[in-house]
Short mmCIF file of C-alpha atoms in Angstrom, two decimals:
data_model
loop_
_atom_site.label_atom_id
_atom_site.label_comp_id
_atom_site.label_asym_id
_atom_site.label_seq_id
_atom_site.Cartn_x
_atom_site.Cartn_y
_atom_site.Cartn_z
CA UNK A 742 43.16 -3.53 67.02
CA UNK A 743 44.08 -2.31 63.56
CA UNK A 744 47.41 -4.04 62.97
CA UNK A 745 47.26 -7.26 60.98
CA UNK A 746 48.20 -10.43 62.83
CA UNK A 747 51.69 -11.68 62.10
CA UNK A 748 52.17 -15.38 61.33
CA UNK A 749 51.97 -17.41 64.53
CA UNK A 750 50.56 -14.53 66.55
CA UNK A 751 47.06 -14.52 68.01
CA UNK A 752 44.69 -11.96 69.39
CA UNK A 753 43.91 -12.40 73.10
CA UNK A 754 42.10 -10.62 75.87
CA UNK A 755 44.23 -9.29 78.70
CA UNK A 756 42.16 -11.13 81.29
CA UNK A 757 42.68 -14.46 79.49
CA UNK A 758 46.44 -14.39 80.07
CA UNK A 759 46.82 -12.10 83.10
CA UNK A 760 45.59 -12.66 86.64
CA UNK A 761 44.62 -10.00 89.19
CA UNK A 762 46.19 -11.04 92.47
CA UNK A 763 43.79 -11.04 95.40
CA UNK A 764 46.35 -11.85 98.10
CA UNK A 765 45.62 -9.89 101.26
CA UNK A 766 47.14 -9.41 104.69
CA UNK A 767 45.10 -8.33 107.69
CA UNK A 768 48.22 -7.60 109.75
CA UNK A 769 51.21 -6.97 107.46
CA UNK A 770 53.61 -6.14 110.29
CA UNK A 771 52.83 -9.36 112.18
CA UNK A 772 53.40 -11.31 108.96
CA UNK A 773 56.86 -9.83 108.56
CA UNK A 774 55.98 -7.37 105.79
CA UNK A 775 58.11 -4.26 106.24
CA UNK A 776 57.38 -2.02 103.24
CA UNK A 777 54.33 -0.51 101.61
CA UNK A 778 53.88 1.19 98.23
CA UNK A 779 51.38 3.93 97.44
CA UNK A 780 50.66 5.63 94.12
CA UNK A 781 53.04 8.40 95.16
CA UNK A 782 55.89 5.89 95.13
CA UNK A 783 55.40 4.94 91.48
CA UNK A 784 57.03 7.17 88.87
CA UNK A 785 55.48 7.51 85.38
CA UNK A 786 57.48 5.59 82.80
CA UNK A 787 59.82 3.99 85.37
CA UNK A 788 59.50 0.23 85.89
CA UNK A 789 61.57 0.33 89.09
CA UNK A 790 60.04 0.93 92.53
CA UNK A 791 62.57 3.39 93.91
CA UNK A 792 60.79 4.55 97.05
CA UNK A 793 58.37 3.14 99.60
CA UNK A 794 57.04 3.61 103.11
CA UNK A 795 57.59 1.61 106.28
CA UNK A 796 54.69 -0.50 107.51
CA UNK A 797 55.87 0.10 111.08
CA UNK A 798 55.00 3.79 110.67
CA UNK A 799 51.35 2.82 110.32
CA UNK A 800 49.41 1.91 107.18
CA UNK A 801 45.98 0.51 106.33
CA UNK A 802 46.97 -1.16 103.05
CA UNK A 803 46.20 -4.88 102.77
CA UNK A 804 46.95 -5.86 99.14
CA UNK A 805 50.05 -8.05 99.11
CA UNK A 806 52.59 -8.10 96.29
CA UNK A 807 55.68 -10.22 95.72
CA UNK A 808 58.87 -9.83 93.65
CA UNK A 809 58.19 -10.13 89.93
CA UNK A 810 54.55 -9.06 90.10
CA UNK A 811 53.46 -5.99 88.18
CA UNK A 812 52.01 -2.96 89.98
CA UNK A 813 49.78 -0.66 87.96
CA UNK A 814 47.95 2.44 89.15
CA UNK A 815 44.22 2.24 88.49
CA UNK A 816 43.51 5.82 89.64
CA UNK A 817 44.37 8.53 87.11
CA UNK A 818 45.61 5.95 84.62
CA UNK A 819 46.77 8.76 82.33
CA UNK A 820 49.78 9.09 84.66
CA UNK A 821 51.07 5.78 83.23
CA UNK A 822 52.28 4.34 86.51
CA UNK A 823 53.56 0.79 86.02
CA UNK A 824 56.34 -0.95 87.97
CA UNK A 825 57.76 -4.39 88.64
CA UNK A 826 58.18 -5.23 92.31
CA UNK A 827 61.61 -6.45 93.39
CA UNK A 828 60.61 -6.91 97.04
CA UNK A 829 57.55 -8.05 99.00
CA UNK A 830 55.13 -5.60 100.53
CA UNK A 831 51.59 -4.27 100.67
CA UNK A 832 50.18 -1.61 98.38
CA UNK A 833 47.41 0.93 98.07
CA UNK A 834 43.94 -0.11 96.95
CA UNK A 835 44.50 2.22 93.98
CA UNK A 836 47.15 -0.18 92.68
CA UNK A 837 46.41 -3.45 90.90
CA UNK A 838 48.81 -6.36 91.45
CA UNK A 839 49.07 -8.40 88.25
CA UNK A 840 50.82 -11.59 87.16
CA UNK A 841 50.70 -13.93 84.19
CA UNK A 842 48.32 -16.87 84.46
CA UNK A 843 50.62 -19.28 82.64
CA UNK A 844 54.26 -18.54 81.81
CA UNK A 845 53.98 -20.96 78.89
CA UNK A 846 51.38 -18.68 77.33
CA UNK A 847 52.70 -15.24 78.37
CA UNK A 848 56.23 -14.90 79.72
CA UNK A 849 56.22 -12.81 82.94
CA UNK A 850 59.03 -10.55 81.70
CA UNK A 851 56.84 -9.26 78.85
CA UNK A 852 53.82 -8.32 80.98
CA UNK A 853 55.08 -4.94 82.27
CA UNK A 854 55.94 -3.84 78.74
CA UNK A 855 52.46 -4.75 77.49
CA UNK A 856 51.11 -2.57 80.30
CA UNK A 857 53.30 0.29 79.06
CA UNK A 858 51.95 0.32 75.51
CA UNK A 859 49.95 3.29 74.26
CA UNK A 860 47.10 0.95 73.34
CA UNK A 861 46.86 -0.39 76.89
CA UNK A 862 46.82 3.06 78.47
CA UNK A 863 44.38 4.40 75.91
CA UNK A 864 42.08 1.55 76.93
CA UNK A 865 42.65 2.16 80.66
CA UNK A 866 41.97 5.89 80.38
CA UNK A 867 39.00 5.31 78.09
CA UNK A 868 37.36 2.95 80.58
CA UNK A 869 38.00 5.11 83.65
CA UNK A 870 35.05 6.59 85.50
CA UNK A 871 34.90 9.63 87.77
CA UNK A 872 35.61 13.31 87.15
CA UNK A 873 37.95 14.39 89.94
CA UNK A 874 39.76 11.11 90.44
CA UNK A 875 38.95 8.76 87.54
CA UNK A 876 39.59 5.05 88.07
CA UNK A 877 39.63 2.13 85.71
CA UNK A 878 38.47 -1.29 86.87
CA UNK A 879 39.67 -4.84 86.42
CA UNK A 880 36.69 -5.96 84.36
CA UNK A 881 37.45 -3.25 81.80
CA UNK A 882 41.19 -3.95 81.76
CA UNK A 883 40.50 -7.66 81.33
CA UNK A 884 38.67 -6.86 78.08
CA UNK A 885 41.70 -5.16 76.54
CA UNK A 886 42.74 -7.03 73.40
CA UNK A 887 46.25 -7.28 72.00
CA UNK A 888 48.36 -9.40 69.68
CA UNK A 889 50.35 -12.08 71.47
CA UNK A 890 53.42 -13.55 69.73
CA UNK A 891 54.64 -17.14 70.13
CA UNK A 892 56.75 -17.87 73.23
CA UNK A 893 60.14 -17.75 71.40
CA UNK A 894 59.36 -14.27 70.06
CA UNK A 895 58.00 -13.16 73.43
CA UNK A 896 61.29 -14.19 75.01
CA UNK A 897 63.31 -12.33 72.38
CA UNK A 898 61.19 -9.17 72.63
CA UNK A 899 61.31 -9.18 76.43
CA UNK A 900 65.07 -9.75 76.41
CA UNK A 901 65.71 -6.82 74.07
CA UNK A 902 63.45 -4.52 76.07
CA UNK A 903 65.09 -5.56 79.34
CA UNK A 904 68.51 -4.83 77.85
CA UNK A 905 67.31 -1.37 76.85
CA UNK A 906 65.98 -0.80 80.37
CA UNK A 907 69.28 -2.01 81.82
CA UNK A 908 71.16 0.41 79.57
CA UNK A 909 68.89 3.25 80.68
CA UNK A 910 69.43 2.30 84.33
CA UNK A 911 73.22 2.31 83.96
CA UNK A 912 73.01 5.74 82.32
CA UNK A 913 70.83 6.97 85.19
CA UNK A 914 73.41 5.77 87.70
CA UNK A 915 76.21 7.37 85.70
CA UNK A 916 74.36 10.67 85.63
CA UNK A 917 73.73 10.51 89.39
CA UNK A 918 77.43 9.82 89.97
CA UNK A 919 78.36 12.73 87.70
CA UNK A 920 76.02 15.05 89.60
CA UNK A 921 77.63 13.93 92.87
CA UNK A 922 81.06 14.57 91.35
CA UNK A 923 79.93 18.06 90.33
CA UNK A 924 78.82 18.84 93.88
CA UNK A 925 82.08 17.55 95.37
CA UNK A 926 84.20 19.43 92.85
CA UNK A 927 82.24 22.61 93.54
CA UNK A 928 83.04 22.36 97.24
CA UNK A 929 86.66 21.34 96.65
CA UNK A 930 87.30 24.19 94.21
CA UNK A 931 85.24 26.95 95.81
CA UNK A 932 85.08 26.11 99.52
CA UNK A 933 87.97 23.82 100.51
CA UNK A 934 88.20 25.04 104.12
CA UNK A 935 85.11 23.18 105.25
CA UNK A 936 86.38 22.92 108.82
CA UNK A 937 85.05 26.49 109.12
CA UNK A 938 81.59 25.60 107.86
CA UNK A 939 79.94 26.23 111.24
CA UNK A 940 81.83 29.45 111.97
CA UNK A 941 79.86 32.66 112.35
CA UNK A 942 81.55 33.93 109.19
CA UNK A 943 80.35 31.74 106.28
CA UNK A 944 83.06 33.18 104.03
CA UNK A 945 85.84 31.43 105.95
CA UNK A 946 85.25 28.25 103.94
CA UNK A 947 86.57 29.93 100.81
CA UNK A 948 90.33 29.94 100.05
CA UNK A 949 92.28 32.32 102.29
CA UNK A 950 94.35 33.66 99.38
CA UNK A 951 91.33 34.78 97.35
CA UNK A 952 90.54 38.48 97.06
CA UNK A 953 87.39 39.92 98.62
CA UNK A 954 85.39 42.58 96.81
CA UNK A 955 81.86 43.83 97.20
CA UNK A 956 79.32 42.85 94.57
CA UNK A 957 79.04 46.49 93.55
CA UNK A 958 82.81 46.72 93.01
CA UNK A 959 82.80 43.65 90.75
CA UNK A 960 79.93 44.88 88.57
CA UNK A 961 80.20 47.49 85.86
CA UNK A 962 79.67 51.03 87.09
CA UNK A 963 77.82 51.99 83.90
CA UNK A 964 75.20 49.29 84.58
CA UNK A 965 74.32 49.56 88.28
CA UNK A 966 72.83 46.56 90.08
CA UNK A 967 69.06 46.94 89.90
CA UNK A 968 65.79 45.06 90.03
CA UNK A 969 63.36 44.90 87.14
CA UNK A 970 59.86 45.92 86.08
CA UNK A 971 57.62 46.47 89.10
CA UNK A 972 54.33 45.62 87.33
CA UNK A 973 54.85 43.61 84.14
CA UNK A 974 51.17 43.90 83.16
CA UNK A 975 49.21 41.56 80.93
CA UNK A 976 50.87 39.41 78.29
CA UNK A 977 51.52 41.34 75.09
CA UNK A 978 52.37 39.18 72.09
CA UNK A 979 54.42 41.97 70.53
CA UNK A 980 56.01 42.98 73.81
CA UNK A 981 59.49 42.55 75.31
CA UNK A 982 60.52 39.12 76.72
CA UNK A 983 60.60 39.46 80.50
CA UNK A 984 62.45 36.93 82.66
CA UNK A 985 60.81 35.89 85.95
CA UNK A 986 61.94 33.60 88.78
CA UNK A 987 60.31 30.55 87.18
CA UNK A 988 62.47 31.02 84.08
CA UNK A 989 65.84 30.86 85.85
CA UNK A 990 66.06 27.07 85.69
CA UNK A 991 66.03 27.03 81.88
CA UNK A 992 67.83 28.70 79.01
CA UNK A 993 65.06 31.25 78.34
CA UNK A 994 64.08 29.38 75.16
CA UNK A 995 60.66 28.48 76.54
CA UNK A 996 57.59 30.71 76.67
CA UNK A 997 58.37 33.93 78.56
CA UNK A 998 56.05 36.69 79.69
CA UNK A 999 56.05 39.61 77.27
CA UNK A 1000 55.66 43.09 78.69
CA UNK A 1001 54.16 45.82 76.53
CA UNK A 1002 56.75 48.15 75.05
CA UNK A 1003 55.01 51.08 76.71
CA UNK A 1004 55.58 49.66 80.20
CA UNK A 1005 59.04 48.28 79.43
CA UNK A 1006 60.35 51.57 78.05
CA UNK A 1007 60.34 53.01 81.58
CA UNK A 1008 62.81 50.32 82.70
CA UNK A 1009 65.73 50.78 80.32
CA UNK A 1010 68.03 50.43 83.36
CA UNK A 1011 67.15 46.73 83.87
CA UNK A 1012 67.41 45.53 80.29
CA UNK A 1013 69.62 42.47 80.04
CA UNK A 1014 72.24 41.30 77.58
CA UNK A 1015 74.25 38.09 77.14
CA UNK A 1016 76.61 37.45 80.05
CA UNK A 1017 74.50 39.26 82.64
CA UNK A 1018 73.88 37.32 85.85
CA UNK A 1019 70.33 37.29 87.22
CA UNK A 1020 69.49 36.50 90.85
CA UNK A 1021 66.09 36.24 92.53
CA UNK A 1022 65.67 38.75 95.38
CA UNK A 1023 62.04 38.31 96.49
CA UNK A 1024 60.12 35.32 97.92
CA UNK A 1025 62.58 32.71 96.63
CA UNK A 1026 66.04 34.07 97.31
CA UNK A 1027 69.22 33.14 95.47
CA UNK A 1028 68.04 31.40 92.30
CA UNK A 1029 70.62 32.27 89.66
CA UNK A 1030 71.06 32.17 85.87
CA UNK A 1031 73.36 33.63 83.25
CA UNK A 1032 71.74 35.35 80.27
CA UNK A 1033 72.54 33.21 77.21
CA UNK A 1034 74.04 34.42 73.96
CA UNK A 1035 71.72 36.32 71.58
CA UNK A 1036 69.04 36.88 74.26
CA UNK A 1037 67.76 40.39 74.90
CA UNK A 1038 64.89 41.45 77.10
CA UNK A 1039 64.11 42.65 80.60
CA UNK A 1040 63.46 41.24 84.09
CA UNK A 1041 60.66 41.34 86.63
CA UNK A 1042 60.73 43.03 90.04
CA UNK A 1043 61.59 39.72 91.72
CA UNK A 1044 64.99 39.60 90.00
CA UNK A 1045 68.14 41.69 90.13
CA UNK A 1046 70.59 42.13 87.28
CA UNK A 1047 74.34 41.89 87.83
CA UNK A 1048 76.58 42.91 84.94
CA UNK A 1049 80.07 41.57 85.79
CA UNK A 1050 83.01 43.87 85.23
CA UNK A 1051 86.43 42.89 83.87
CA UNK A 1052 87.58 41.33 87.15
CA UNK A 1053 84.99 38.56 87.37
CA UNK A 1054 83.85 35.83 85.00
CA UNK A 1055 80.06 35.47 84.58
CA UNK A 1056 80.25 31.69 84.79
CA UNK A 1057 82.32 31.84 87.97
CA UNK A 1058 79.90 34.28 89.58
CA UNK A 1059 76.97 31.97 88.79
CA UNK A 1060 78.77 28.95 90.29
CA UNK A 1061 79.70 30.91 93.40
CA UNK A 1062 76.17 32.25 93.94
CA UNK A 1063 74.72 28.76 93.50
CA UNK A 1064 77.14 27.12 95.93
CA UNK A 1065 75.74 26.02 99.29
CA UNK A 1066 78.27 28.00 101.38
CA UNK A 1067 77.56 31.26 99.57
CA UNK A 1068 73.80 30.74 99.69
CA UNK A 1069 74.21 30.30 103.44
CA UNK A 1070 76.08 33.61 103.53
CA UNK A 1071 73.32 35.38 101.57
CA UNK A 1072 70.68 34.21 104.06
CA UNK A 1073 72.24 36.51 106.69
CA UNK A 1074 71.01 39.51 104.70
CA UNK A 1075 67.50 38.34 103.87
CA UNK A 1076 64.71 40.31 105.54
CA UNK A 1077 60.92 40.12 105.62
CA UNK A 1078 58.36 38.69 108.03
CA UNK A 1079 55.87 37.28 105.52
CA UNK A 1080 57.88 37.36 102.28
CA UNK A 1081 61.65 37.06 102.08
CA UNK A 1082 63.54 39.84 100.34
CA UNK A 1083 67.16 40.67 99.60
CA UNK A 1084 67.37 44.41 99.09
CA UNK A 1085 69.43 45.95 96.32
CA UNK A 1086 71.41 47.81 98.98
CA UNK A 1087 72.32 44.56 100.73
CA UNK A 1088 73.08 42.85 97.42
CA UNK A 1089 75.53 45.60 96.46
CA UNK A 1090 77.39 45.23 99.76
CA UNK A 1091 77.72 41.42 99.65
CA UNK A 1092 81.34 40.31 99.95
CA UNK A 1093 82.45 38.19 97.01
CA UNK A 1094 85.55 35.98 97.34
CA UNK A 1095 87.31 35.47 94.02
CA UNK A 1096 90.67 34.28 92.67
CA UNK A 1097 92.46 35.66 89.63
CA UNK A 1098 90.52 35.79 86.39
CA UNK A 1099 92.65 32.93 85.01
CA UNK A 1100 91.79 30.75 88.02
CA UNK A 1101 88.12 31.65 87.68
CA UNK A 1102 88.12 30.52 84.06
CA UNK A 1103 89.89 27.27 84.99
CA UNK A 1104 87.30 26.51 87.69
CA UNK A 1105 84.46 27.26 85.28
CA UNK A 1106 86.00 24.99 82.62
CA UNK A 1107 86.23 22.02 85.01
CA UNK A 1108 82.72 22.40 86.41
CA UNK A 1109 81.09 23.15 83.06
CA UNK A 1110 82.70 20.05 81.56
CA UNK A 1111 81.32 17.96 84.43
CA UNK A 1112 77.87 19.50 84.05
CA UNK A 1113 77.95 18.94 80.28
CA UNK A 1114 78.79 15.28 80.85
CA UNK A 1115 75.68 14.90 83.02
CA UNK A 1116 73.57 16.54 80.30
CA UNK A 1117 74.98 14.17 77.69
CA UNK A 1118 74.24 11.14 79.86
CA UNK A 1119 70.64 12.29 80.28
CA UNK A 1120 70.30 12.74 76.52
CA UNK A 1121 71.63 9.23 75.93
CA UNK A 1122 69.20 7.91 78.53
CA UNK A 1123 66.32 9.68 76.82
CA UNK A 1124 67.35 8.18 73.47
CA UNK A 1125 67.41 4.72 75.09
CA UNK A 1126 63.88 5.29 76.42
CA UNK A 1127 62.70 6.46 73.02
CA UNK A 1128 64.26 3.42 71.37
CA UNK A 1129 62.47 1.13 73.82
CA UNK A 1130 59.19 2.96 73.19
CA UNK A 1131 59.49 2.67 69.40
CA UNK A 1132 60.49 -0.99 69.59
CA UNK A 1133 57.63 -1.76 71.97
CA UNK A 1134 55.11 -0.03 69.72
CA UNK A 1135 56.28 -2.01 66.70
CA UNK A 1136 56.81 -5.34 68.47
CA UNK A 1137 53.62 -5.71 70.52
#
């Protein structure tokens, strides 16, 4: 290690202060163990075990873990899978179960954070063997060296890190609650008549006093609904940005395919501008996005462009198309035996329930504010994680 030792600190080997648990169970179910954890249940960067399997469903795992012990994935260590168990269970052989040897030498609360350091994972990855599924081993991990502070400082460091984790957890819960609120508000504002949800006519869930127009009627007549470039060709660095299905989940600021100007020039009809609504019409049906301000480009054959007219708000149309009841309605018009498709003809004839433009804007304002709150909570959570990472790097 390159960092100089601080006063009172000492350099130790991981294996001198940490023990690999060898507790096993030949019959977990008979011993009252109900849950098992595999590598797939551990999330990178998350110290909580949030999912598990049921032993009663059948499992061959025998490694036993208890609350407070640290679980670390030894296969594909670059995935950085570390968690602290808060229940008893058995785990995969690709997971090491660790605990401190002596709490008067290394406080248990600090161990998972040591296992999250860049230095620890660099060592784990560097000592892994195997090409397709590299694994580290305990003997190599035990040789990892790090600087260990005195117990009082360990306690302080662990306490601060735990508080940061607790803050991040509360923000996660707040974001989840906000997402749930968004879903409930969407249904309450767009589809309040849910007693009709199982009717043959999916549109009955929408307010009875809303107007009904076809999609073609709501879109501008000078920009007919159309799909995009049939064959986008190879990537051309100087070409035209071309939106595909995979891009609909973002804001188009990431890397997009670029179609050569020669190919794109034949598809002037499908060029997009800010405020246009894009919907996927092949393979994956009904993914939706609104073209952001200042973006210009074109779309692929798998997308259709809707250019809303004066009677419909782009944001409202996006929310409606994304809503579960309307997606259910769209499914009635999807065809294809091997690959789903919503034809342009069917898309034009879709019935679109909509209130007055003022009501549309009010609905959009409420739902966008709720969505923005969820985004802000996630940003705050990310900042909390970054703070913990910086503090951990400097403290240990």
